[in-house]
Amino acid sequence: MTTGTVLLSAAGPITSTSTGEAVTFWILAPVAVLAALGMILVRSAVHSALLLVANLFCVAVFYLLQQAPFLGFVQIIVYAGAIMVLFLFVLMLVGVDSSDSLVETIRGQRLGAIIFGLGFAGLLVFPIGSAIDGGRAVGLDKANAGGNVQAIGRLLFSDYVFVFEAISALLVVAAIGTMVLGHREREGGRISQREWMRRRFTEGGQVTPLPGPGVFARHDSADTLGLLPGGGHASGIGGVPATGPDGPTGDGPAAGGGSEPDDPRPAAGPEDTAASSGPDGPQGPAGQDRPDGGSGGGDGGTPVSPAPRSGGDIGGDDAHGGDRAGADDGSALAGAGKGEER
Amino acid sequence: MNPANYLILAALLFTIGTVGVLVRRNAIVVFMSIELMLNAVNLTLVTFSRIQGTLDGQIMAFFVMVVAAAEVVIGLAIILSIFRTRRSASVDDVNLLKY
């Protein structure tokens, strides 16, 4: 007899769930599991965060179903609201492109982790499944008689008051620790805006951020740069070639002053190097045998394909579209090689 | 439906979170997986609270939430300070704990 059986039999048989709760559970439980699985399977960290939000909402509904309305709303407000916003803030600060590398530091670690996960799930689920057979729950109708929030508050400030004090001390320590960790001593004086601008222009390279996907260079300006025959971005006004055939990947982080969001995947995985070696000549081999262009790729002008960002579907389509148009014009595009890996 | 079916769901979510911590390399996704595990534990606590008919489990889940919030704040600050020096958020890049 497992401990679960002891716990459940000690509770004594009183209630079973209502039909509405069962329906809600069987609808939302697969959603929660699929969202959790998707969170660890998708490549983009932003998509992971959004799937985690879906999972948190499902769990919040489960709290509401289980007579814990206070926790349910705290879950929505604190978790799905505050903590996930914090996650997304840090994601945007770190850069959306920070992707997983496929190199295994420990050999066979992923396979081992999956096997471990399956075994762990079996160890957890099957004993619980056999233990809860026929078990019933007491239910919280009596404990929640005066209202859930009032009952929790009464417990929190009577039985658990010292834990409450310790938790408040923990929060203060966490806040101070974050400030200590985030603090950075400034070396030298404060850099003025004039100095920033001078540094930006003397270093050369792309002055403005790269244009978003779908922006075409109808004229040669600093913010929408035409592409060179080799596929690289022309540098600055006047079309002086500053970047090699690899496009802006070559001097991206050095030129733009650090964390520009369009920087295409600074950590090059194995497939990344394979893909970026595509557009060698003016018309890379990948560019020619791709008849399916994107939408509206060739309407006049030299189409800029800033799609080397690994942004997903839009970026990929735009890379292909610009690629076909570029082949017509006799200038291949840098984005084709990067769009290849998607 | 047996009300303890929530326990099985929580076990599954906890396992998925564990595998996520082991498999993923992005430190932020690893943190999200830890959040998933904490949520699974919270669901277990709330379910036991209902099974037992007392509110102590909900109080514990509340404390777990507070601890999780503090942990996220500290963890993300650590990730940011690592990113400042290493320009990377991958957990494999900091395996020397130095430089």
Coordinates of C-alpha atoms in Angstrom, one line a residue:
Chain A
M1 CA 0.0 0.0 0.0
T2 CA 1.6 3.2 -1.1
T3 CA 1.5 6.4 0.8
G4 CA -0.9 7.8 -1.7
T5 CA -3.4 5.1 -0.8
V6 CA -3.0 5.9 2.8
L7 CA -3.6 9.6 2.2
L8 CA -6.6 9.0 0.1
S9 CA -8.2 6.4 2.3
A10 CA -7.6 8.6 5.3
A11 CA -9.6 11.3 3.6
G12 CA -12.7 9.2 3.5
P13 CA -15.2 9.0 0.6
I14 CA -17.3 12.0 0.2
T15 CA -17.4 13.7 -3.1
S16 CA -16.8 13.1 -6.8
T17 CA -16.4 15.8 -9.2
S18 CA -19.3 17.3 -11.1
T19 CA -19.8 16.7 -14.8
G20 CA -18.9 20.2 -15.7
E21 CA -15.6 19.9 -13.9
A22 CA -14.9 16.7 -15.6
V23 CA -15.6 18.1 -19.0
T24 CA -13.4 21.1 -18.3
F25 CA -10.6 18.9 -17.1
W26 CA -10.6 16.6 -20.1
I27 CA -10.6 19.6 -22.4
L28 CA -7.9 21.6 -20.7
A29 CA -5.6 18.8 -19.5
P30 CA -4.5 17.9 -23.0
V31 CA -4.1 21.5 -23.8
A32 CA -1.9 21.9 -20.8
V33 CA 0.2 18.9 -21.6
L34 CA 0.5 19.9 -25.3
A35 CA 1.5 23.4 -24.3
A36 CA 4.2 22.1 -22.0
L37 CA 5.5 19.7 -24.6
G38 CA 5.5 22.5 -27.2
M39 CA 7.4 24.7 -24.7
I40 CA 10.3 22.4 -24.6
L41 CA 10.1 21.4 -28.3
V42 CA 9.9 24.7 -30.2
R43 CA 13.1 26.4 -31.2
S44 CA 12.2 30.0 -30.6
A45 CA 12.4 31.1 -27.0
V46 CA 9.6 33.6 -27.5
H47 CA 7.3 30.8 -28.7
S48 CA 8.3 28.8 -25.6
A49 CA 7.3 31.7 -23.4
L50 CA 3.9 32.1 -25.1
L51 CA 3.2 28.3 -24.8
L52 CA 4.2 28.5 -21.1
V53 CA 1.6 31.3 -20.7
A54 CA -1.0 29.0 -22.2
N55 CA 0.0 26.3 -19.8
L56 CA -0.2 28.7 -16.8
F57 CA -3.7 29.7 -17.8
C58 CA -4.7 26.1 -17.9
V59 CA -3.3 25.5 -14.5
A60 CA -5.1 28.6 -13.2
V61 CA -8.4 27.2 -14.4
F62 CA -7.6 24.0 -12.6
Y63 CA -7.1 26.0 -9.4
L64 CA -10.4 27.6 -9.9
L65 CA -12.0 24.3 -10.5
Q66 CA -10.5 23.0 -7.3
Q67 CA -12.1 25.6 -5.0
A68 CA -9.0 27.7 -4.9
P69 CA -10.1 31.0 -6.5
F70 CA -7.5 33.0 -4.7
L71 CA -4.7 31.0 -6.0
G72 CA -6.2 30.9 -9.4
F73 CA -6.3 34.6 -9.8
V74 CA -2.9 35.0 -8.2
Q75 CA -1.6 32.6 -10.7
I76 CA -3.1 34.7 -13.6
I77 CA -1.9 38.0 -12.2
V78 CA 1.5 37.1 -10.9
Y79 CA 2.6 34.3 -13.2
A80 CA 0.9 34.9 -16.5
G81 CA 1.1 38.6 -15.9
A82 CA 4.2 39.7 -14.1
I83 CA 6.6 36.8 -14.3
M84 CA 6.0 36.1 -18.0
V85 CA 6.4 39.8 -18.8
L86 CA 9.7 39.6 -17.0
F87 CA 10.7 36.6 -19.0
L88 CA 9.9 38.4 -22.2
F89 CA 11.8 41.5 -21.2
V90 CA 14.9 39.5 -20.6
L91 CA 14.4 37.6 -23.8
M92 CA 14.2 40.8 -25.8
L93 CA 17.3 42.2 -23.9
V94 CA 19.3 39.0 -24.6
G95 CA 18.1 38.9 -28.2
V96 CA 15.5 36.8 -29.8
D97 CA 18.1 35.0 -32.0
S98 CA 19.8 33.3 -29.2
S99 CA 19.1 29.8 -30.3
D100 CA 20.0 26.4 -29.0
S101 CA 23.2 24.9 -30.3
L102 CA 22.9 21.3 -31.4
V103 CA 26.3 20.4 -30.2
E104 CA 26.2 18.0 -27.3
T105 CA 28.6 18.7 -24.6
I106 CA 28.0 15.4 -22.9
R107 CA 27.7 12.6 -25.5
G108 CA 24.2 11.1 -25.7
Q109 CA 22.8 13.5 -23.1
R110 CA 19.6 14.3 -25.0
L111 CA 18.7 10.7 -25.6
G112 CA 19.5 9.9 -22.0
A113 CA 17.3 12.7 -20.9
I114 CA 14.4 11.5 -23.0
I115 CA 14.8 8.0 -21.7
F116 CA 15.0 9.3 -18.2
G117 CA 11.9 11.4 -18.7
L118 CA 9.9 8.4 -20.0
G119 CA 11.0 6.3 -17.1
F120 CA 10.3 9.1 -14.6
A121 CA 6.8 9.6 -16.0
G122 CA 6.2 5.9 -15.7
L123 CA 7.4 5.8 -12.1
L124 CA 5.2 8.8 -11.2
V125 CA 2.1 8.1 -13.2
F126 CA 1.5 4.4 -12.7
P127 CA 1.8 4.3 -8.9
I128 CA -0.4 7.4 -8.6
G129 CA -2.9 5.8 -11.0
S130 CA -3.1 2.7 -9.0
A131 CA -3.2 4.6 -5.7
I132 CA -6.1 6.9 -6.6
D133 CA -8.3 4.0 -7.8
G134 CA -11.6 4.7 -6.1
G135 CA -10.3 7.4 -3.9
R136 CA -12.5 10.3 -3.0
A137 CA -11.9 13.8 -1.9
V138 CA -13.2 15.6 1.2
G139 CA -13.7 18.9 -0.7
L140 CA -13.2 22.4 0.6
D141 CA -16.8 23.4 1.1
K142 CA -16.4 23.5 4.9
A143 CA -13.0 25.2 4.9
N144 CA -14.2 27.7 2.4
A145 CA -17.4 28.5 4.2
G146 CA -16.6 32.0 5.0
G147 CA -14.9 32.7 1.7
N148 CA -11.7 31.4 0.3
V149 CA -9.7 34.6 0.6
Q150 CA -10.8 35.1 4.2
A151 CA -9.9 31.6 5.2
I152 CA -6.5 31.8 3.6
G153 CA -5.9 35.2 5.2
R154 CA -6.9 33.8 8.6
L155 CA -4.5 30.9 8.2
L156 CA -1.7 33.1 6.8
F157 CA -1.7 35.4 9.7
S158 CA -2.3 32.9 12.5
D159 CA -0.7 29.5 11.9
Y160 CA 1.8 30.6 9.2
V161 CA 2.7 34.0 10.4
F162 CA 6.3 33.2 11.0
V163 CA 6.6 31.6 7.5
F164 CA 5.0 34.8 6.2
E165 CA 7.6 36.9 7.9
A166 CA 10.4 34.7 6.5
I167 CA 8.9 35.0 3.1
S168 CA 8.8 38.7 3.3
A169 CA 12.5 38.8 4.3
L170 CA 13.2 36.5 1.3
L171 CA 11.5 39.0 -1.0
V172 CA 13.6 41.9 0.3
V173 CA 16.8 39.8 -0.1
A174 CA 15.7 39.0 -3.7
A175 CA 15.1 42.6 -4.6
I176 CA 18.4 43.7 -3.1
G177 CA 20.2 40.8 -4.8
T178 CA 18.8 41.7 -8.1
M179 CA 20.0 45.3 -7.8
V180 CA 23.4 44.1 -6.8
L181 CA 23.6 41.7 -9.7
G182 CA 22.3 44.2 -12.2
H183 CA 24.5 47.0 -11.0
R184 CA 27.5 47.9 -13.1
E185 CA 30.2 50.3 -12.3
R186 CA 30.8 52.8 -15.0
E187 CA 34.3 53.0 -16.2
G188 CA 35.3 56.5 -17.2
G189 CA 32.8 59.3 -17.6
R190 CA 29.4 59.2 -19.0
I191 CA 29.3 58.8 -22.8
S192 CA 27.4 61.7 -24.3
Q193 CA 25.1 61.4 -27.2
R194 CA 27.5 63.2 -29.4
E195 CA 30.2 60.6 -28.6
W196 CA 27.8 57.8 -29.3
M197 CA 27.0 59.3 -32.7
R198 CA 30.7 59.8 -33.5
R199 CA 31.5 56.3 -32.5
R200 CA 28.7 54.9 -34.6
F201 CA 29.7 56.7 -37.8
T202 CA 33.5 56.3 -37.5
E203 CA 33.2 52.5 -37.0
G204 CA 31.4 52.3 -40.3
G205 CA 29.1 49.5 -41.3
Q206 CA 25.3 49.7 -41.1
V207 CA 24.3 52.9 -39.5
T208 CA 20.6 52.3 -39.0
P209 CA 19.0 49.1 -37.9
L210 CA 18.4 46.6 -40.7
P211 CA 15.0 47.0 -42.3
G212 CA 12.3 44.6 -41.4
P213 CA 11.4 41.7 -43.7
G214 CA 9.3 42.8 -46.7
V215 CA 11.0 46.2 -47.1
F216 CA 12.3 46.8 -50.6
A217 CA 15.0 49.2 -51.5
R218 CA 13.4 51.4 -54.1
H219 CA 16.2 53.9 -53.7
D220 CA 19.6 53.8 -52.3
S221 CA 19.4 55.2 -48.8
A222 CA 21.0 54.6 -45.5
D223 CA 18.1 52.7 -44.0
T224 CA 17.1 50.5 -46.9
L225 CA 20.3 49.4 -48.5
G226 CA 20.5 47.9 -51.9
L227 CA 22.2 44.5 -52.2
L228 CA 25.4 44.0 -54.0
P229 CA 25.8 41.4 -56.7
G230 CA 27.6 39.2 -54.2
G231 CA 24.6 39.4 -51.9
G232 CA 26.0 41.6 -49.2
H233 CA 24.6 44.8 -48.0
A234 CA 26.1 47.9 -49.4
S235 CA 27.5 50.0 -46.6
G236 CA 26.2 53.4 -46.0
I237 CA 25.1 55.9 -48.6
G238 CA 26.6 55.5 -52.0
G239 CA 26.8 51.7 -52.1
V240 CA 30.4 51.1 -51.1
P241 CA 30.7 47.4 -50.5
A242 CA 31.7 47.0 -46.9
T243 CA 30.5 43.5 -46.3
G244 CA 31.5 40.3 -48.0
P245 CA 29.4 37.8 -49.8
D246 CA 28.1 36.5 -46.5
G247 CA 26.0 39.6 -46.1
P248 CA 25.8 41.4 -42.9
T249 CA 26.6 38.3 -40.9
G250 CA 30.3 38.9 -41.2
D251 CA 30.6 42.1 -39.3
G252 CA 27.2 42.3 -37.8
P253 CA 27.9 42.4 -34.1
A254 CA 31.0 44.5 -34.5
A255 CA 29.5 47.1 -36.7
G256 CA 26.1 47.8 -35.3
G257 CA 27.3 48.4 -31.8
G258 CA 26.3 45.1 -30.1
S259 CA 22.8 43.8 -29.8
E260 CA 21.0 44.7 -32.9
P261 CA 18.0 42.6 -33.1
D262 CA 18.4 41.7 -36.7
D263 CA 21.7 40.1 -36.2
P264 CA 21.3 36.7 -37.7
R265 CA 22.1 34.1 -35.2
P266 CA 25.6 34.9 -34.0
A267 CA 26.1 31.4 -32.6
A268 CA 26.5 29.4 -35.8
G269 CA 25.3 25.9 -35.4
P270 CA 26.4 23.2 -37.9
E271 CA 23.5 23.8 -40.2
D272 CA 24.1 27.5 -40.0
T273 CA 27.6 27.2 -41.5
A274 CA 26.3 24.9 -44.2
A275 CA 23.6 27.3 -45.1
S276 CA 25.7 30.4 -45.1
S277 CA 28.1 28.9 -47.6
G278 CA 25.3 28.9 -50.1
P279 CA 25.5 32.3 -51.9
D280 CA 29.1 32.2 -53.0
G281 CA 28.8 33.5 -56.5
P282 CA 26.5 36.2 -57.8
Q283 CA 23.8 33.6 -58.2
G284 CA 24.1 30.9 -55.7
P285 CA 23.0 27.4 -56.7
A286 CA 20.3 27.6 -54.0
G287 CA 19.0 30.7 -55.6
Q288 CA 18.4 29.3 -59.1
D289 CA 16.5 26.1 -58.5
R290 CA 13.9 27.6 -56.3
P291 CA 11.0 28.4 -58.6
D292 CA 8.5 29.1 -55.8
G293 CA 9.1 32.7 -55.1
G294 CA 7.4 34.6 -52.4
S295 CA 4.7 37.1 -52.9
G296 CA 5.3 40.1 -54.9
G297 CA 9.1 39.9 -55.0
G298 CA 9.9 41.6 -58.2
D299 CA 8.2 44.9 -58.6
G300 CA 10.8 47.3 -59.6
G301 CA 13.9 48.4 -57.9
T302 CA 16.4 46.2 -56.2
P303 CA 14.6 44.2 -53.6
V304 CA 16.3 44.2 -50.3
S305 CA 15.9 41.0 -48.5
P306 CA 16.8 41.6 -44.9
A307 CA 15.6 38.2 -44.1
P308 CA 18.8 36.8 -42.7
R309 CA 17.1 37.2 -39.4
S310 CA 15.9 33.8 -38.4
G311 CA 12.5 35.1 -37.7
G312 CA 10.2 32.3 -39.0
D313 CA 7.8 32.1 -41.8
I314 CA 7.7 35.7 -42.9
G315 CA 11.4 36.0 -43.0
G316 CA 11.8 32.8 -44.9
D317 CA 9.2 33.7 -47.5
D318 CA 10.7 37.0 -48.0
A319 CA 14.1 35.6 -48.6
H320 CA 12.7 33.3 -51.3
G321 CA 10.8 36.1 -52.9
G322 CA 13.7 38.4 -53.0
D323 CA 15.8 35.6 -54.3
R324 CA 13.8 35.0 -57.4
A325 CA 13.6 38.7 -58.1
G326 CA 17.3 39.0 -57.5
A327 CA 18.0 36.2 -60.0
D328 CA 16.0 38.1 -62.6
D329 CA 18.0 41.2 -62.0
G330 CA 21.2 39.4 -62.0
S331 CA 21.9 40.1 -58.4
A332 CA 21.5 37.3 -55.9
L333 CA 20.6 38.1 -52.4
A334 CA 22.2 37.3 -49.2
G335 CA 19.0 36.3 -47.6
A336 CA 18.5 33.2 -49.7
G337 CA 21.2 31.3 -48.0
K338 CA 19.9 32.2 -44.5
G339 CA 16.3 31.5 -45.4
E340 CA 17.4 28.1 -46.5
E341 CA 17.9 26.8 -43.1
R342 CA 14.4 27.3 -41.9
Chain B
M1 CA -14.1 11.9 -12.7
N2 CA -11.8 11.1 -9.9
P3 CA -10.5 14.4 -8.4
A4 CA -7.1 12.8 -8.0
N5 CA -6.7 12.8 -11.8
Y6 CA -5.1 16.2 -11.3
L7 CA -2.2 14.4 -9.6
I8 CA -1.5 12.4 -12.8
L9 CA -1.6 15.6 -14.9
A10 CA 0.8 17.3 -12.4
A11 CA 3.1 14.3 -12.7
L12 CA 3.2 14.6 -16.4
L13 CA 3.8 18.3 -16.3
F14 CA 6.6 17.8 -13.8
T15 CA 8.2 15.2 -16.0
I16 CA 8.0 17.5 -19.1
G17 CA 9.6 20.2 -17.1
T18 CA 12.4 17.9 -16.0
V19 CA 13.2 16.8 -19.5
G20 CA 13.1 20.5 -20.6
V21 CA 15.7 21.4 -18.0
L22 CA 17.9 18.5 -19.2
V23 CA 17.5 19.0 -22.9
R24 CA 17.4 22.7 -23.6
R25 CA 20.5 24.8 -23.8
N26 CA 19.0 28.3 -23.7
A27 CA 19.2 29.4 -20.1
I28 CA 15.9 31.3 -20.3
V29 CA 14.1 28.2 -21.6
V30 CA 15.7 26.2 -18.8
F31 CA 14.2 28.7 -16.4
M32 CA 10.8 28.4 -18.0
S33 CA 11.0 24.6 -17.5
I34 CA 11.8 25.2 -13.8
E35 CA 8.7 27.3 -13.6
L36 CA 6.7 24.5 -15.2
M37 CA 7.9 22.1 -12.6
L38 CA 7.0 24.5 -9.8
N39 CA 3.6 24.9 -11.2
A40 CA 3.1 21.1 -11.4
V41 CA 4.0 20.9 -7.7
N42 CA 1.6 23.7 -6.9
L43 CA -1.2 21.8 -8.7
T44 CA -0.4 18.8 -6.6
L45 CA -0.5 20.8 -3.4
V46 CA -3.9 22.3 -4.4
T47 CA -5.3 18.9 -5.2
F48 CA -4.1 17.5 -1.9
S49 CA -5.6 20.4 -0.2
R50 CA -9.0 19.6 -1.7
I51 CA -8.6 15.9 -1.0
Q52 CA -7.8 16.5 2.6
G53 CA -10.4 19.2 3.1
T54 CA -8.0 21.7 4.7
L55 CA -6.5 24.9 3.3
D56 CA -2.9 24.2 4.3
G57 CA -2.0 22.9 0.8
Q58 CA -3.2 26.2 -0.7
I59 CA -1.1 28.2 1.7
M60 CA 1.9 26.1 0.7
A61 CA 1.2 26.7 -2.9
F62 CA 1.0 30.4 -2.2
F63 CA 4.5 30.3 -0.6
V64 CA 5.8 28.3 -3.5
M65 CA 4.6 31.0 -5.8
V66 CA 6.4 33.7 -3.8
V67 CA 9.6 31.7 -3.8
A68 CA 9.3 31.1 -7.5
A69 CA 8.9 34.8 -8.1
A70 CA 12.0 35.6 -6.1
E71 CA 13.9 32.8 -7.9
V72 CA 12.9 34.1 -11.3
V73 CA 14.0 37.6 -10.5
I74 CA 17.4 36.5 -9.2
G75 CA 17.9 34.0 -12.0
L76 CA 17.1 36.4 -14.8
A77 CA 19.5 38.9 -13.2
I78 CA 22.2 36.3 -13.3
I79 CA 21.4 35.4 -16.9
L80 CA 21.6 39.1 -17.8
S81 CA 24.9 39.6 -16.1
I82 CA 26.3 36.5 -17.8
F83 CA 25.1 37.7 -21.1
R84 CA 26.8 41.0 -20.6
T85 CA 30.2 39.4 -20.3
R86 CA 29.8 36.4 -22.6
R87 CA 27.3 37.7 -25.2
S88 CA 25.5 34.4 -24.9
A89 CA 22.6 32.9 -23.0
S90 CA 23.5 29.3 -23.6
V91 CA 24.2 27.2 -20.5
D92 CA 27.0 25.4 -22.3
D93 CA 29.1 28.5 -22.6
V94 CA 29.4 29.0 -18.9
N95 CA 30.7 25.6 -18.1
L96 CA 33.9 26.9 -16.8
L97 CA 32.2 29.3 -14.3
K98 CA 35.0 31.7 -15.1
Y99 CA 36.1 34.1 -17.8

